[in-house]
Short mmCIF file of C-alpha atoms in Angstrom, two decimals:
data_model
loop_
_atom_site.label_atom_id
_atom_site.label_comp_id
_atom_site.label_asym_id
_atom_site.label_seq_id
_atom_site.Cartn_x
_atom_site.Cartn_y
_atom_site.Cartn_z
CA MET A 50 -5.17 -26.20 -47.49
CA ARG A 51 -4.37 -24.86 -50.96
CA ILE A 52 -6.50 -25.77 -53.96
CA SER A 53 -4.03 -27.02 -56.58
CA THR A 54 -3.15 -24.74 -59.50
CA LYS A 55 -4.83 -27.33 -61.69
CA GLY A 56 -8.07 -26.81 -59.78
CA ARG A 57 -7.88 -23.03 -59.84
CA TYR A 58 -6.99 -22.82 -63.53
CA SER A 59 -9.77 -25.25 -64.42
CA LEU A 60 -12.24 -22.96 -62.65
CA GLU A 61 -10.88 -19.94 -64.55
CA ALA A 62 -11.07 -21.62 -67.96
CA LEU A 63 -14.58 -22.94 -67.38
CA LEU A 64 -15.80 -19.61 -66.04
CA TYR A 65 -14.55 -18.06 -69.29
CA LEU A 66 -16.53 -20.64 -71.29
CA ALA A 67 -19.60 -19.97 -69.16
CA PHE A 68 -19.72 -16.43 -70.57
CA LEU A 69 -20.06 -17.66 -74.17
CA PRO A 70 -23.47 -17.23 -75.80
CA PRO A 71 -25.33 -20.55 -76.33
CA ASN A 72 -24.08 -22.62 -79.31
CA GLU A 73 -20.79 -20.79 -79.49
CA TYR A 74 -17.38 -22.10 -78.69
CA ALA A 75 -13.94 -20.64 -78.04
CA SER A 76 -10.54 -21.56 -79.44
CA LEU A 77 -7.69 -22.35 -77.07
CA ARG A 78 -6.12 -19.05 -78.05
CA GLN A 79 -9.23 -17.11 -77.03
CA ILE A 80 -9.44 -18.92 -73.71
CA GLY A 81 -5.71 -18.38 -73.21
CA GLU A 82 -5.99 -14.63 -73.77
CA SER A 83 -8.44 -14.23 -70.90
CA THR A 84 -6.95 -16.75 -68.52
CA GLU A 85 -3.24 -16.22 -69.30
CA LEU A 86 -2.82 -19.99 -69.79
CA SER A 87 -0.94 -21.68 -72.64
CA ASP A 88 -2.67 -23.86 -75.26
CA GLY A 89 -0.83 -26.96 -74.09
CA TYR A 90 -1.71 -26.41 -70.45
CA LEU A 91 -5.37 -25.78 -71.24
CA GLU A 92 -5.51 -29.01 -73.23
CA GLN A 93 -4.09 -30.87 -70.22
CA LEU A 94 -6.67 -29.27 -67.92
CA PHE A 95 -9.52 -30.25 -70.23
CA ILE A 96 -8.70 -33.98 -70.33
CA PRO A 97 -10.34 -34.89 -66.97
CA LEU A 98 -13.10 -32.32 -67.51
CA ARG A 99 -14.02 -33.87 -70.86
CA GLY A 100 -14.18 -37.24 -69.15
CA VAL A 101 -17.09 -36.08 -67.00
CA ASP A 102 -18.69 -34.07 -69.81
CA ILE A 103 -18.16 -30.69 -68.16
CA VAL A 104 -16.41 -29.55 -71.32
CA ARG A 105 -16.62 -30.68 -74.98
CA GLY A 106 -14.19 -30.12 -77.79
CA ILE A 107 -14.43 -29.69 -81.55
CA ARG A 108 -11.37 -30.95 -83.38
CA GLY A 109 -9.67 -29.31 -86.32
CA PRO A 110 -7.99 -26.03 -87.22
CA ARG A 111 -11.21 -24.13 -86.51
CA GLY A 112 -11.97 -26.19 -83.45
CA GLY A 113 -12.56 -25.10 -79.90
CA TYR A 114 -14.23 -25.85 -76.62
CA PHE A 115 -17.61 -25.28 -75.04
CA LEU A 116 -19.39 -26.38 -71.85
CA GLY A 117 -20.94 -29.85 -71.93
CA LYS A 118 -23.93 -28.67 -69.85
CA PRO A 119 -25.66 -25.37 -69.08
CA PRO A 120 -23.64 -23.27 -66.57
CA ALA A 121 -26.43 -23.63 -64.01
CA GLU A 122 -25.85 -27.39 -63.99
CA ILE A 123 -22.09 -27.29 -63.37
CA SER A 124 -21.00 -26.63 -59.80
CA VAL A 125 -17.62 -25.59 -58.47
CA GLY A 126 -17.64 -28.95 -56.67
CA ASP A 127 -18.07 -30.86 -59.96
CA ILE A 128 -15.08 -29.01 -61.43
CA LEU A 129 -12.77 -29.37 -58.43
CA ARG A 130 -13.60 -33.05 -57.99
CA ALA A 131 -12.76 -33.68 -61.66
CA ALA A 132 -9.58 -31.58 -61.62
CA GLU A 133 -8.12 -32.62 -58.25
CA SER A 134 -7.50 -36.24 -57.40
CA SER A 135 -9.41 -35.97 -54.12
CA LEU A 136 -10.81 -33.23 -51.91
CA GLU A 137 -10.51 -35.00 -48.56
CA PRO A 138 -8.36 -32.86 -46.23
CA VAL A 139 -6.76 -35.94 -44.62
CA GLU A 140 -6.16 -39.51 -45.79
CA CYS A 141 -8.03 -41.20 -42.98
CA LEU A 142 -11.30 -40.12 -44.63
CA THR A 143 -10.56 -42.01 -47.82
CA GLY A 144 -10.87 -45.33 -46.07
CA ALA A 145 -7.30 -46.10 -45.02
CA PRO A 146 -7.74 -48.59 -42.17
CA CYS A 147 -7.28 -47.29 -38.64
CA PRO A 148 -8.17 -49.33 -35.54
CA ARG A 149 -9.48 -46.26 -33.69
CA VAL A 150 -11.85 -45.17 -36.43
CA ASP A 151 -14.98 -45.54 -34.27
CA SER A 152 -13.81 -43.49 -31.32
CA CYS A 153 -11.58 -40.92 -33.05
CA GLN A 154 -12.92 -37.42 -32.42
CA ARG A 155 -10.32 -35.91 -34.70
CA ARG A 156 -11.63 -37.91 -37.63
CA LEU A 157 -15.14 -36.62 -36.88
CA ALA A 158 -13.85 -33.05 -36.99
CA TRP A 159 -12.07 -33.71 -40.31
CA LYS A 160 -15.21 -35.29 -41.65
CA GLU A 161 -17.28 -32.28 -40.62
CA LEU A 162 -14.74 -30.05 -42.39
CA TYR A 163 -14.89 -32.17 -45.53
CA LEU A 164 -18.70 -32.10 -45.56
CA ALA A 165 -18.79 -28.33 -45.00
CA ILE A 166 -16.38 -27.79 -47.90
CA ASN A 167 -18.42 -30.03 -50.19
CA ASN A 168 -21.63 -28.38 -49.16
CA LEU A 169 -20.26 -24.97 -50.03
CA ILE A 170 -18.70 -25.81 -53.40
CA ASP A 171 -21.67 -27.91 -54.53
CA GLY A 172 -23.89 -24.90 -53.90
CA ILE A 173 -22.02 -22.55 -56.25
CA THR A 174 -22.65 -23.04 -59.99
CA LEU A 175 -20.90 -21.46 -62.97
CA GLU A 176 -24.13 -19.55 -63.55
CA ASP A 177 -23.85 -18.03 -60.05
CA LEU A 178 -20.27 -17.02 -60.82
CA VAL A 179 -21.24 -15.39 -64.14
CA GLN A 180 -23.87 -13.37 -62.32
CA SER A 181 -21.50 -12.24 -59.58
CA CYS A 182 -18.91 -11.34 -62.19
CA GLU A 183 -21.45 -9.15 -63.92
CA ALA A 184 -22.52 -7.61 -60.62
CA MET A 185 -18.86 -6.91 -59.92
CA ASP A 186 -18.51 -5.14 -63.29
CA ARG A 187 -21.41 -2.85 -62.43
CA GLU A 188 -19.82 -2.10 -59.07
CA TYR A 189 -16.65 -0.93 -60.80
CA VAL A 190 -18.43 1.22 -63.37
CA ILE A 191 -20.07 3.12 -60.51
CA MET B 1126 -6.98 -29.16 -50.33
CA LYS B 1127 -4.87 -31.21 -48.00
CA ILE B 1128 -3.64 -30.80 -44.46
CA SER B 1129 0.08 -31.68 -44.43
CA THR B 1130 1.39 -34.61 -42.42
CA ARG B 1131 3.08 -32.03 -40.20
CA GLY B 1132 -0.31 -30.56 -39.36
CA GLN B 1133 -1.89 -33.96 -38.82
CA TYR B 1134 0.91 -35.40 -36.70
CA GLY B 1135 1.26 -32.22 -34.67
CA LEU B 1136 -2.42 -32.31 -33.84
CA GLN B 1137 -2.16 -36.01 -33.06
CA LEU B 1138 0.71 -35.32 -30.65
CA LEU B 1139 -1.26 -32.61 -28.84
CA VAL B 1140 -4.36 -34.80 -28.60
CA ASP B 1141 -2.25 -37.61 -27.16
CA LEU B 1142 -0.79 -35.22 -24.56
CA THR B 1143 -4.38 -34.17 -23.77
CA GLU B 1144 -5.46 -37.77 -23.28
CA HIS B 1145 -2.52 -38.32 -20.93
CA ALA B 1146 -2.72 -35.02 -19.10
CA SER B 1147 -3.07 -36.86 -15.79
CA GLU B 1148 0.56 -37.89 -16.13
CA SER B 1149 3.02 -35.08 -15.36
CA HIS B 1150 4.61 -35.52 -18.75
CA VAL B 1151 4.78 -37.95 -21.66
CA THR B 1152 7.80 -39.14 -23.63
CA LEU B 1153 7.75 -38.83 -27.41
CA ALA B 1154 8.67 -42.50 -27.59
CA SER B 1155 5.41 -43.46 -25.90
CA VAL B 1156 3.41 -41.07 -28.11
CA GLY B 1157 5.12 -42.53 -31.17
CA GLN B 1158 4.20 -46.03 -30.07
CA ARG B 1159 0.57 -45.21 -29.35
CA GLN B 1160 0.05 -43.09 -32.46
CA ASP B 1161 2.28 -45.06 -34.81
CA ILE B 1162 4.42 -42.05 -35.79
CA SER B 1163 8.23 -42.06 -35.95
CA VAL B 1164 9.87 -40.45 -32.91
CA ARG B 1165 12.21 -38.51 -35.15
CA TYR B 1166 9.25 -36.88 -36.87
CA LEU B 1167 7.55 -36.16 -33.55
CA GLU B 1168 10.74 -34.46 -32.32
CA GLN B 1169 10.68 -32.05 -35.26
CA VAL B 1170 7.03 -31.19 -34.73
CA ALA B 1171 7.52 -30.88 -30.96
CA VAL B 1172 10.19 -28.21 -31.50
CA ILE B 1173 7.72 -26.05 -33.43
CA LEU B 1174 4.93 -26.62 -30.93
CA ARG B 1175 7.19 -25.78 -28.00
CA ARG B 1176 8.47 -22.56 -29.60
CA SER B 1177 4.89 -21.53 -30.27
CA GLY B 1178 3.89 -22.09 -26.65
CA PHE B 1179 1.56 -25.08 -27.08
CA ILE B 1180 3.71 -27.54 -25.12
CA ARG B 1181 6.50 -27.34 -22.55
CA SER B 1182 9.38 -29.74 -22.18
CA VAL B 1183 10.20 -31.53 -18.97
CA LYS B 1184 13.93 -32.04 -18.60
CA GLY B 1185 15.62 -35.03 -17.04
CA ALA B 1186 16.43 -38.68 -17.63
CA SER B 1187 12.76 -39.54 -18.04
CA GLY B 1188 11.86 -36.17 -19.51
CA GLY B 1189 9.16 -35.49 -22.02
CA TYR B 1190 6.43 -33.05 -22.92
CA ALA B 1191 3.21 -31.73 -21.46
CA LEU B 1192 0.64 -29.21 -22.67
CA ALA B 1193 1.67 -25.68 -21.74
CA ARG B 1194 -1.96 -24.59 -21.32
CA PRO B 1195 -5.22 -26.36 -20.45
CA ALA B 1196 -6.58 -28.43 -23.36
CA GLU B 1197 -9.85 -26.49 -23.16
CA GLU B 1198 -7.98 -23.33 -24.17
CA ILE B 1199 -6.09 -24.66 -27.19
CA MET B 1200 -8.01 -24.41 -30.45
CA MET B 1201 -7.61 -26.81 -33.38
CA LYS B 1202 -7.48 -23.77 -35.63
CA ASP B 1203 -4.51 -22.20 -33.83
CA VAL B 1204 -2.57 -25.47 -33.87
CA LEU B 1205 -3.10 -26.00 -37.60
CA GLN B 1206 -2.35 -22.39 -38.41
CA CYS B 1207 0.93 -22.67 -36.53
CA LEU B 1208 1.96 -25.88 -38.28
CA GLU B 1209 0.64 -25.11 -41.78
CA GLY B 1210 1.62 -21.45 -41.97
CA ASP B 1211 -1.89 -20.52 -43.05
CA LEU B 1212 -5.04 -22.39 -43.98
CA LEU B 1213 -6.04 -20.38 -47.04
CA VAL B 1214 -7.22 -22.27 -50.13
CA ALA B 1215 -5.53 -19.79 -52.51
CA GLU B 1216 -2.26 -17.89 -52.27
CA PRO B 1217 -3.07 -14.47 -50.77
CA LEU B 1218 -2.86 -11.60 -53.23
CA PRO B 1219 0.29 -9.51 -52.74
CA PRO B 1220 -0.51 -5.88 -51.92
CA GLY B 1221 -0.91 -3.64 -54.95
CA VAL B 1222 -1.45 -6.51 -57.38
CA GLN B 1223 -4.61 -6.42 -59.46
CA GLU B 1224 -6.10 -9.75 -60.59
CA ASN B 1225 -7.96 -10.25 -63.84
CA ARG B 1226 -11.74 -10.27 -63.76
CA LEU B 1227 -12.22 -14.05 -63.68
CA ARG B 1228 -9.72 -14.53 -60.88
CA MET B 1229 -11.14 -11.69 -58.83
CA CYS B 1230 -14.61 -13.20 -59.13
CA LEU B 1231 -13.39 -16.66 -58.10
CA ARG B 1232 -11.47 -15.21 -55.17
CA ARG B 1233 -14.50 -13.43 -53.83
CA MET B 1234 -17.14 -16.02 -54.57
CA VAL B 1235 -15.24 -19.24 -53.95
CA TYR B 1236 -11.85 -18.89 -52.22
CA ASP B 1237 -12.80 -16.29 -49.61
CA LYS B 1238 -15.96 -18.22 -48.78
CA LEU B 1239 -14.04 -21.47 -48.46
CA ASP B 1240 -11.55 -19.80 -46.11
CA LEU B 1241 -14.42 -18.64 -43.88
CA CYS B 1242 -16.05 -22.06 -44.00
CA ILE B 1243 -12.83 -23.86 -43.03
CA ALA B 1244 -12.06 -21.39 -40.24
CA GLY B 1245 -15.63 -21.82 -38.98
CA VAL B 1246 -15.35 -25.58 -38.57
CA ILE B 1247 -11.86 -25.85 -37.12
CA GLY B 1248 -12.46 -22.78 -34.97
CA LYS B 1249 -15.09 -24.74 -33.03
CA TYR B 1250 -12.88 -27.49 -31.65
CA THR B 1251 -10.54 -27.39 -28.68
CA LEU B 1252 -8.00 -30.11 -27.94
CA ALA B 1253 -10.27 -31.25 -25.12
CA ALA B 1254 -13.08 -31.85 -27.61
CA LEU B 1255 -10.76 -33.78 -29.92
CA ALA B 1256 -9.51 -36.12 -27.20
CA ALA B 1257 -11.13 -39.53 -26.93
CA SER B 1258 -13.64 -39.83 -24.11
CA PRO B 1259 -12.72 -42.37 -21.38
CA ASN B 1260 -15.62 -44.60 -22.46
CA ALA B 1261 -14.48 -44.70 -26.06
CA ASP B 1262 -11.05 -45.65 -24.81
CA ARG B 1263 -12.47 -48.56 -22.84
CA ASP B 1264 -14.38 -49.78 -25.87
CA PHE B 1265 -11.19 -49.65 -27.81
CA MET B 1266 -9.37 -51.78 -25.23
CA TYR B 1267 -12.21 -54.26 -25.23
CA PHE B 1268 -12.04 -54.47 -29.00
CA ILE B 1269 -8.44 -55.67 -28.84
#
């Protein structure tokens, strides 16, 4: 049930951007220093995220990236759905035809799992993660 | 976040054995026909499930497999854990390794919670609950 590396790294890069003060942006190098990801890989990650306006880029030698919306309006679910091709745990939920679809208890269990996963990740925003990160920092200082 | 075909087919095999528990045993050929899975693949999965004590083999010319324990006592979670290795959404952290701040936060706030959520759902179902009820089966026959 692994989240792909693409999904996890997208979360890391966007969480980094969520810490930026409003109206600021970060270069690929800055993002790479905190996430340990290369410029080329980050650019690849940002392609689908730009498509759904989760991230925006500024071109040019002094360019960089920033979030397309406030962190409170971007959920972990939005990010994972953009980064991963699909989040369904099994193919039979994506509409592949099966003659037993109406009586299949297994499919109901998979569906419940899929809904529970979605429910959880749609309820966690980047803003929530920033706050828990900061709470975690305080924990460690003590 | 996918369940492998091994996990899916293994569960399908066990559910089929549950639905045919009234027979003393079931051949993989008949399971393969009903579930539309290749017998060769079922054989591989059956080996793992037998070694892990979920099914027992019945020897002989018309041999086959049967559940080793009552279907009410076999959990969906245990079956998937056996076939998938683990069900964690992120690679577990090796002991002694320290993650950077962003990763640690994501692990605690997202990955660990997802693991609990997944275990919660699949920990509820037994094979008996996943088997089709006799009525549903009749509807299915009627549909054909």
